Amino acid sequence: MEPNQNARYSRQMLFPPIGPSGQEKLSGSRVAIVGLGALGTVLANHMVRGGVGYLRCIDRDFVETSNLQRQMLYDEEDARNHMPKAVAAADKLKKMNSSVTIEPIVGDVHAYNAEELLSDVDIILDGTDNFQIRYLLNDVAVKHRIPWVYGGAVSSRGMFAAIRPYVTPCYRCLFPDPPAGRGETCDTVGVIGPIVHIVASYQAAEALKLMVGAEHHLNPYLEQFELWTNRHMQMDIRQGKHPDCPACGKGEFEFLYPAADSLEVFTALCGRDTVQITPRGGRSVNLEEEENVFRRIGKVERNPFLLRFHVGDYALVLFKDGRVLVQGTQDIDIAKSLYAKYISH
């Protein structure tokens, strides 16, 4: 470790459970954060300031004004410029600690790229707000025996758990099936900033324990908090995996290997009034060429990472990897129609 790095991490190394040897382990660790929203930005801040060696930041979305209340790495300029969250976060993080290798990924984690994005890291941190993605993260983590730290926050409630495949129950053991319906999200019932920081800081602490080899100090519970009315609940998860669990019990990874029945995947994003279209296998898009086409039809905004095209009551956001967000509807049939009319060719 360089002398100036010793100075940077001096207070962290004075903490006996980490010390110089733990700091060396952190500097050699590879971490992936999936989702750079409220939880993800706090997690990324802790990882970079704490001195992990490599951080992959993955997010499919761009910064909007409504994010600024709780997503700590972004500012008004990011929102005005519709900056992809992964890029905006990486720009801020590099200024905090230039010794950390930061890889921003502007894209969605789905069954066709999850292993490529997540199987080469030491730990996966959950910054998502999507149940389906968590089951996918769990499949990758269990298959490749990678520990991951689950977290969720909505309204004034939050929860987290450190999941070690084949040591603790996996996410599918705890929650066998995705919940029916859309459930509550920050976009439907709101969220206060303090619960986000509490949950993500607990997640970050569990990640530090894993990276320095302090497994005996890991929290053995699925912790749940209600911050506004001061309630706290713990579920003991020390009993190990469930033999009937499809993932860690039977080795069946149905979220990682779904049935292929179309060229695109259409997903209504909970509470967002948005449908996401993901081409299977992805495709490369020249945004400048697309802008020239769309300008003949309506209002277009473009930055180096995405293009936003307004048509009637809707907006279509086109990313360089071919992914599209149809904003202004949760109706997949409407999204399919707009996609077929303006994008699919």
Coordinates of C-alpha atoms in Angstrom, one line a residue:
M1 CA 0.0 0.0 0.0
E2 CA 1.4 3.4 -0.9
P3 CA 2.3 5.8 2.0
N4 CA -0.3 8.3 1.1
Q5 CA -2.9 5.5 1.1
N6 CA -1.8 4.7 4.7
A7 CA -2.7 8.3 5.6
R8 CA -6.0 8.1 3.7
Y9 CA -7.2 5.0 5.5
S10 CA -5.4 5.7 8.9
R11 CA -8.6 6.0 10.9
Q12 CA -10.1 2.8 9.4
M13 CA -6.9 0.9 10.0
L14 CA -6.9 2.0 13.7
F15 CA -10.1 0.0 14.0
P16 CA -8.7 -3.3 15.3
P17 CA -11.0 -5.6 13.4
I18 CA -9.7 -4.1 10.1
G19 CA -6.2 -3.0 10.8
P20 CA -3.5 -2.9 8.1
S21 CA -4.1 -6.5 7.0
G22 CA -7.8 -5.9 6.6
Q23 CA -7.1 -2.8 4.5
E24 CA -4.9 -4.8 2.2
K25 CA -7.8 -7.3 1.7
L26 CA -10.1 -4.4 0.9
S27 CA -7.7 -3.0 -1.7
G28 CA -7.6 -6.4 -3.4
S29 CA -11.4 -6.9 -3.4
R30 CA -13.8 -6.7 -6.4
V31 CA -17.3 -5.4 -5.7
A32 CA -20.4 -5.1 -8.0
I33 CA -23.3 -2.8 -7.0
V34 CA -26.5 -3.4 -9.0
G35 CA -28.6 -0.3 -9.0
L36 CA -27.2 3.2 -8.4
G37 CA -30.3 4.7 -6.9
A38 CA -30.9 5.6 -3.2
L39 CA -29.2 2.5 -1.6
G40 CA -26.7 2.1 -4.4
T41 CA -25.3 5.6 -4.1
V42 CA -24.7 5.2 -0.4
L43 CA -23.1 1.8 -0.9
A44 CA -20.8 3.1 -3.6
N45 CA -19.8 6.0 -1.4
H46 CA -18.8 3.7 1.4
M47 CA -17.0 1.2 -0.9
V48 CA -14.9 3.9 -2.6
R49 CA -14.1 5.9 0.5
G50 CA -13.3 2.6 2.3
G51 CA -10.7 1.7 -0.4
V52 CA -12.0 -1.4 -2.2
G53 CA -9.8 -2.2 -5.2
Y54 CA -12.4 -2.4 -7.9
L55 CA -16.0 -1.3 -8.1
R56 CA -18.4 -2.1 -10.9
C57 CA -21.4 0.3 -10.9
I58 CA -24.4 -1.0 -12.9
D59 CA -27.6 1.0 -13.5
R60 CA -30.1 1.1 -16.3
D61 CA -31.6 4.5 -15.6
F62 CA -30.8 8.2 -15.8
V63 CA -30.9 11.0 -13.2
E64 CA -34.2 12.9 -12.7
T65 CA -35.0 15.7 -10.3
S66 CA -37.1 13.5 -8.1
N67 CA -34.0 11.4 -7.4
L68 CA -32.1 14.3 -5.7
Q69 CA -33.9 14.1 -2.3
R70 CA -32.3 10.7 -1.5
Q71 CA -29.7 9.7 -4.1
M72 CA -26.6 11.2 -2.7
L73 CA -24.2 11.2 -5.6
Y74 CA -26.2 13.3 -8.0
D75 CA -26.9 17.0 -8.4
E76 CA -29.2 19.3 -10.4
E77 CA -26.8 19.4 -13.4
D78 CA -26.9 15.6 -13.7
A79 CA -30.7 15.8 -13.8
R80 CA -30.8 18.6 -16.4
N81 CA -28.5 16.7 -18.6
H82 CA -30.3 13.3 -18.2
M83 CA -27.0 11.7 -17.2
P84 CA -27.0 7.9 -16.8
K85 CA -26.7 7.2 -13.2
A86 CA -23.8 4.8 -13.6
V87 CA -21.8 7.5 -15.4
A88 CA -22.7 10.4 -13.1
A89 CA -21.9 8.2 -10.1
A90 CA -18.6 7.1 -11.5
D91 CA -17.6 10.8 -12.2
K92 CA -18.3 11.7 -8.5
L93 CA -16.6 8.6 -7.1
K94 CA -13.4 9.0 -9.1
K95 CA -13.0 12.4 -7.4
M96 CA -13.3 10.8 -4.0
N97 CA -10.6 8.2 -4.5
S98 CA -8.6 8.0 -7.6
S99 CA -6.9 4.7 -6.5
V100 CA -10.1 2.7 -6.9
T101 CA -10.8 1.2 -10.3
I102 CA -14.4 2.1 -11.1
E103 CA -16.2 0.6 -14.0
P104 CA -19.6 2.2 -14.9
I105 CA -22.1 0.0 -16.8
V106 CA -25.1 1.8 -18.3
G107 CA -27.5 -1.1 -18.8
D108 CA -29.9 -3.5 -17.3
V109 CA -28.9 -6.7 -15.5
H110 CA -31.0 -9.5 -17.1
A111 CA -30.7 -13.3 -17.6
Y112 CA -28.6 -12.9 -20.8
N113 CA -25.8 -10.8 -19.2
A114 CA -26.0 -11.4 -15.5
E115 CA -23.2 -14.0 -15.3
E116 CA -20.9 -11.9 -17.5
L117 CA -21.5 -8.9 -15.2
L118 CA -21.5 -10.5 -11.8
S119 CA -19.6 -13.8 -11.8
D120 CA -16.1 -12.3 -11.6
V121 CA -16.5 -10.3 -8.3
D122 CA -16.0 -11.2 -4.7
I123 CA -19.3 -9.7 -3.4
I124 CA -22.5 -8.4 -4.9
L125 CA -24.4 -5.5 -3.3
D126 CA -28.1 -5.0 -3.9
G127 CA -29.1 -1.4 -4.7
T128 CA -32.2 -2.4 -6.8
D129 CA -35.8 -1.7 -6.2
N130 CA -37.0 -4.7 -8.2
F131 CA -38.0 -8.2 -6.9
Q132 CA -37.4 -9.9 -10.2
I133 CA -33.8 -8.7 -10.3
R134 CA -33.1 -9.9 -6.8
Y135 CA -34.1 -13.4 -7.7
L136 CA -31.8 -13.2 -10.7
L137 CA -28.9 -11.9 -8.4
N138 CA -29.6 -14.8 -6.1
D139 CA -29.4 -17.3 -8.9
V140 CA -26.0 -16.0 -10.0
A141 CA -24.7 -15.7 -6.5
V142 CA -25.8 -19.3 -5.6
K143 CA -24.5 -20.8 -8.9
H144 CA -21.1 -19.1 -8.5
R145 CA -21.0 -19.2 -4.6
I146 CA -20.6 -15.4 -4.3
P147 CA -21.9 -13.7 -1.1
W148 CA -24.3 -10.9 -1.6
V149 CA -26.0 -8.4 0.7
Y150 CA -29.7 -7.8 0.1
G151 CA -31.3 -4.5 1.1
G152 CA -34.6 -2.7 0.6
A153 CA -36.1 0.6 1.7
V154 CA -39.5 2.2 1.1
S155 CA -41.5 4.7 3.0
S156 CA -39.9 4.6 6.4
R157 CA -39.3 0.9 6.4
G158 CA -36.1 -1.0 5.5
M159 CA -34.5 -4.4 5.7
F160 CA -31.2 -6.1 4.9
A161 CA -29.5 -9.5 5.1
A162 CA -26.1 -10.9 4.3
I163 CA -26.5 -14.0 2.2
R164 CA -23.7 -16.6 1.8
P165 CA -24.7 -19.4 -0.6
Y166 CA -24.7 -22.8 1.0
V167 CA -23.9 -21.3 4.5
T168 CA -27.0 -19.2 5.1
P169 CA -30.5 -19.5 3.5
C170 CA -30.4 -17.9 0.1
Y171 CA -32.9 -15.2 -0.9
R172 CA -35.2 -17.9 -2.5
C173 CA -35.2 -19.8 0.8
L174 CA -36.4 -16.7 2.6
F175 CA -38.8 -15.5 -0.1
P176 CA -39.8 -18.6 -2.3
D177 CA -41.7 -16.7 -4.9
P178 CA -41.9 -13.1 -6.2
P179 CA -44.8 -11.3 -4.6
A180 CA -48.0 -11.0 -6.6
G181 CA -48.9 -7.6 -7.9
R182 CA -46.6 -4.6 -8.1
G183 CA -46.2 -4.0 -4.3
E184 CA -45.1 -0.7 -2.7
T185 CA -42.2 1.3 -4.2
C186 CA -40.6 4.6 -3.5
D187 CA -42.6 5.9 -6.6
T188 CA -45.9 4.8 -5.1
V189 CA -45.7 5.4 -1.3
G190 CA -42.6 7.6 -1.1
V191 CA -39.4 7.2 1.0
I192 CA -37.5 9.3 3.5
G193 CA -33.8 9.7 3.2
P194 CA -32.7 8.5 6.7
I195 CA -34.1 5.0 6.2
V196 CA -32.0 4.7 3.0
H197 CA -28.8 5.6 4.7
I198 CA -29.5 3.3 7.7
V199 CA -30.1 0.3 5.5
A200 CA -27.3 0.9 3.0
S201 CA -24.8 1.6 5.9
Y202 CA -25.8 -1.8 7.5
Q203 CA -25.3 -3.4 4.1
A204 CA -21.9 -1.7 3.7
A205 CA -20.8 -2.9 7.2
E206 CA -21.7 -6.5 6.3
A207 CA -19.7 -6.1 3.0
L208 CA -16.6 -4.9 4.9
K209 CA -16.9 -7.9 7.3
L210 CA -17.0 -10.3 4.3
M211 CA -14.1 -8.7 2.5
V212 CA -11.8 -8.7 5.6
G213 CA -12.7 -12.3 6.5
A214 CA -14.7 -11.5 9.7
E215 CA -17.5 -13.9 8.9
H216 CA -18.0 -14.7 12.6
H217 CA -19.2 -11.1 13.1
L218 CA -21.7 -11.1 10.3
N219 CA -25.3 -10.3 11.3
P220 CA -27.1 -13.6 11.7
Y221 CA -30.5 -12.0 11.1
L222 CA -32.8 -10.7 8.4
E223 CA -33.2 -7.2 10.0
Q224 CA -36.3 -5.1 9.5
F225 CA -36.8 -1.5 10.7
E226 CA -39.7 0.9 10.8
L227 CA -38.0 4.2 11.5
W228 CA -41.0 6.5 11.9
T229 CA -42.8 4.5 14.5
N230 CA -39.7 3.0 16.0
R231 CA -40.2 -0.7 15.4
H232 CA -37.5 -3.3 14.8
M233 CA -37.8 -7.0 14.0
Q234 CA -35.2 -9.8 13.5
M235 CA -35.6 -13.1 11.8
D236 CA -32.8 -15.6 12.6
I237 CA -31.3 -17.0 9.4
R238 CA -28.6 -19.2 10.9
Q239 CA -30.4 -22.5 10.2
G240 CA -28.7 -22.9 6.8
K241 CA -30.2 -23.6 3.3
H242 CA -33.6 -25.2 2.8
P243 CA -33.2 -28.6 1.0
D244 CA -36.4 -28.0 -1.1
C245 CA -35.2 -24.5 -2.3
P246 CA -35.1 -24.6 -6.1
A247 CA -31.9 -22.5 -6.1
C248 CA -29.5 -23.6 -3.4
G249 CA -31.3 -26.9 -2.6
K250 CA -31.9 -28.3 -6.1
G251 CA -29.6 -26.2 -8.3
E252 CA -32.4 -25.0 -10.5
F253 CA -31.8 -21.4 -11.6
E254 CA -35.1 -20.5 -13.4
F255 CA -34.5 -16.8 -13.2
L256 CA -31.1 -17.1 -14.8
Y257 CA -32.4 -19.5 -17.5
P258 CA -35.9 -18.3 -18.5
A259 CA -37.8 -19.6 -21.5
A260 CA -37.1 -17.6 -24.6
D261 CA -40.3 -16.7 -26.4
S262 CA -39.6 -13.4 -28.1
L263 CA -36.9 -11.2 -29.5
E264 CA -37.5 -8.5 -26.8
V265 CA -38.4 -8.5 -23.1
F266 CA -41.1 -6.0 -22.1
T267 CA -41.2 -5.1 -18.4
A268 CA -43.5 -2.6 -16.7
L269 CA -41.4 -0.8 -14.1
C270 CA -43.2 -0.7 -10.7
G271 CA -44.6 2.7 -9.9
R272 CA -42.7 4.4 -12.7
D273 CA -45.4 4.8 -15.4
T274 CA -42.7 3.3 -17.7
V275 CA -42.2 0.1 -19.7
Q276 CA -38.7 -1.1 -20.4
I277 CA -37.9 -3.0 -23.6
T278 CA -34.7 -5.1 -23.7
P279 CA -33.6 -6.7 -26.9
R280 CA -32.4 -10.2 -26.2
G281 CA -28.6 -10.2 -26.7
G282 CA -28.6 -6.4 -27.1
R283 CA -27.8 -4.4 -30.2
S284 CA -25.6 -1.4 -31.0
V285 CA -27.3 1.9 -31.7
N286 CA -25.8 5.0 -33.3
L287 CA -27.6 7.8 -31.3
E288 CA -26.5 10.5 -33.7
E289 CA -28.1 8.7 -36.7
E290 CA -31.3 8.1 -34.7
E291 CA -31.5 11.7 -33.7
N292 CA -31.5 12.8 -37.3
V293 CA -34.4 10.4 -38.0
F294 CA -36.5 11.4 -34.9
R295 CA -36.0 15.2 -35.4
R296 CA -38.2 15.1 -38.4
I297 CA -41.0 13.8 -36.2
G298 CA -40.9 15.5 -32.8
K299 CA -38.8 16.9 -30.0
V300 CA -35.5 15.1 -29.3
E301 CA -32.9 15.4 -26.5
R302 CA -29.6 13.6 -26.8
N303 CA -26.4 13.3 -24.7
P304 CA -23.5 10.9 -25.3
F305 CA -25.4 8.0 -23.6
L306 CA -29.0 8.2 -24.5
L307 CA -31.6 9.9 -26.7
R308 CA -35.1 11.0 -25.5
F309 CA -37.8 11.4 -28.1
H310 CA -41.2 12.9 -27.4
V311 CA -44.3 11.6 -29.2
G312 CA -47.7 12.8 -28.1
D313 CA -48.2 11.9 -24.4
Y314 CA -45.2 9.6 -24.4
A315 CA -41.4 9.8 -24.3
L316 CA -39.2 7.1 -25.7
V317 CA -35.7 6.9 -24.2
L318 CA -33.2 5.0 -26.4
F319 CA -29.9 3.8 -25.0
K320 CA -26.8 2.8 -27.0
D321 CA -27.2 -0.9 -26.2
G322 CA -30.7 -0.9 -27.8
R323 CA -32.7 -0.8 -24.6
V324 CA -35.7 1.5 -24.6
L325 CA -37.8 3.1 -21.9
V326 CA -41.4 4.0 -22.9
Q327 CA -42.4 6.7 -20.4
G328 CA -46.0 7.7 -19.8
T329 CA -47.6 4.3 -19.7
Q330 CA -47.6 1.0 -17.8
D331 CA -49.6 -0.7 -20.6
I332 CA -47.3 -3.2 -22.3
D333 CA -49.5 -3.3 -25.4
I334 CA -49.1 0.5 -25.9
A335 CA -45.4 0.2 -25.4
K336 CA -45.2 -2.6 -27.9
S337 CA -47.1 -0.5 -30.4
L338 CA -44.8 2.6 -30.0
Y339 CA -41.7 0.4 -30.1
A340 CA -42.8 -1.3 -33.3
K341 CA -43.7 2.0 -34.9
Y342 CA -40.6 4.1 -34.0
I343 CA -37.8 1.8 -32.9
S344 CA -38.0 -1.8 -34.2
H345 CA -36.7 -1.9 -37.8

